[in-house]
Each structure stands twice: as structure tokens, then as C-alpha cells.
Amino acid sequence: MTNRGLGRLGVWRHFSGVTPEEAAVVEGLGFGTVWLGGSPGADLPVAESLLEATENLVVGTSIVNVWASPAKDAAESFHRIDARFPGRFILGIGAGHPEHTDVYRKPYDVLVEYLDVLDEAGVPQDRRALAALGPRVLRLARDRTAGALPYLTTPDHTREARATLGADALLVAEQKVVLDADPATARETGRQTVNFYLDLQNYTSNLRRLGYTDEDLTKPGSDRLVDALALHGTAADIAAGITAHLDAGADQVAIQSLDADYIATLRALASALAARE
């Protein structure tokens, strides 16, 4: 699979938060990929159920957690799914949150060993991707996988990531959105999700590299931070922010709606993004 086969717009959802029927609607709206978050287990039955319900939709994991899911098991699932749905599944892996594991090892070393096992198991390099934020892991994504799946980032990070990855590697930028033109209520919704990540060093370190300060990153998070990480406003406002990632070098933006009716938000954004083309 090449980095041009996914479409410019994808959807990011917790693996328990999307049904086969919703996946069919997402495909009908023109979104090319559903990325399954929340560290789905290595057996991945949900991926198969979404692929069964759609015709051309690509499903990827964003991500299988290398601390929790053995590489051999993930490889077996990849081959099982790929045999049924050739070319429509991407195995995204990542170190997740070291704070949430009882066994401490350097995350980079764990990623390298995991990729080694995937190599031995015959998972093609161009059919796997890596959660990556900092330069070192971005280079690993470039050299050992199809490319990078950065999470909780901004167009500035997308621009820097593209420079590190080079022109050919896959770059899928996740972006949270709240379809609400009232800044106060929209920020309240966005902050509920953003706050979870302010306790996790890999994200706060990356945000500091992007110029955010301790004041921004101290809970409950500054308005400036929340506005960047959870775009809000009208569909046209949000579409402009999504386009900023594409202009900065993303191959695709994986949209994570924080609204109760995420399908309604995707429908509005599909129209607004089409109007910009």
C-alpha cells in the first residue's frame, strides 16, 4: 500500500466506538480510512467486522500497543485480515503510554524489537505504520514502516514531521474537532479529552517542542492549547484547520469528533471540506 491510497480524509475512533453500520456511512461520506484507537487487542475482530461491512474502506490500528500485545500475535492477525481483505488493512503500532505499564524499558528499544518480530513474521513494511512524535521515532517510522501516525499534534508539528520523514513516507495527522460555534461550550467539550493527555510525558514533551509552556500544559490547559488540539467552530472553521494539516504535508487527516453524534459532525465536515476543493 502506498501513502496515496488512503484518501486525504480519515476518521479516528476508539475501537469500541464504531459499528459496521457506521463504517458503511463513513465510507459513503467519502472518508477513506477508519483508524481504530484505544489500544485494541492483537486479535482485532473489530477490524474484520468493519471491513466486511464496506467495499473499499481501509481500516488501520492507531495503535496496537507494543507493551500489551505481543508482536507475534499482531502479525498473525495481520495475515488473517489481509488474506480476507487484501490491501485494506494497516497495522499501526506504538509505545502507547509508558506510564501505564508496570515494566519499564526504553520505548524506542521496544519498538525496534517489535518491528524485528514483524519482519520475521513477514508483515510487509509498507503495510504497517508507527505512532511517532519526536524526530528519532519519526526516523524509525520512515526507515522501518510505511510512515507515521502522530497523535495530539498541530499543523506546525505536521510540517516538522514531513521534513523529517521526507517526501515519500506516509503521514497521517490526528485532529480532534468539536462542531460548536460557542467557544465556551466547545472548549469545555475539548478540554474534557485534552486533559487526559496532560499527565503523559510523551505528549507534553512534544507540545513543549512546539512552543507550549508550563502555563499552557498545566491542567486544565490553556485556551490556546485546547483551541489548537480540539478545533471548534462552524464546519467551515474546522475544515480550514483540517486543510492546514494537509497544506503542511499530511497525506491524510484522521478526524476525531468529540461530539455526541460523531456521524453528524463528519457529514457536516465532508460537505465543508468538499466546498474548499
Phi, psi and omega in degrees: 000136177263167180287357179259003185264004187259349189084159183278347181233131175231178180232133176253126178219148169302142186299338178269000189249021177218132181259163175303322180295320178293322178300321178295322177294315179303315178299317180296333178281352176102006177281136188272338189215143166248124178258126184265112180261188178080020178054063176299147178295163189293343182286329168057044176296331181296325179299316180296321182294324179287322178293323178298328186273356185231169184256315185233353181304137172265140176243134177227159175261139182214065015212164163286127186277122185291341177284331190254337187237114181302141183299322180299319179293318179297321179296318178299319178294319178304310183294323178297313182291318182294329178295325180276326186227073187303129175077005185249010180229135176240129178269101174267130181235163178187167183279354179059224183242107178305334178298340185260012176238146180276346183253116181262123167220160179298122183305323181299317180296321179296319178298315181299314180296322179297315179296325176300317179294320177298322175301311182298328182273359175080023174280118186298143181301323184278006178242017176224156182217167190227130171296124187211136177238302183279166185302321184294315180286329173299319177295323177296318177300317179297318189274335189239355182218181175295330181159205196244148177237071180291146184231144178061057184229183182231168175302330176297318177293320178303318180297315180293320180296319179298320179298322179286319185286333188085181190284334194261340184285151177292138175222110178246114182262123175282140177219123176279146181219151175226114181276089185200118183278355177269110185302324184293310181287326179295317179295323178299317178295312181296320183296328180301326179272315182301324184301327180304322187278349182284355174263001188248119191296324182297324179283316181294325177296318179295319180294326175296321177299332180274001174105005177278146188256173175302324178298319178296321191268352176285130180304138013271014181088138182289160175301321180301317180292312182297320180298325181282321187272338177228086181303141179216169183126205177285170176301323179294321178299312183293321178301323178296320179292323177294317179298330179299323175295316180296318178295332181277355175122002177290139171285325181211149170250125177267106188275124175250102178283131176263005181280155180299319178256085186290332178294319178298320178296315179298322179296316179294320181290324178301318179293315182294322180288323176298324181292339180275346184279000000 
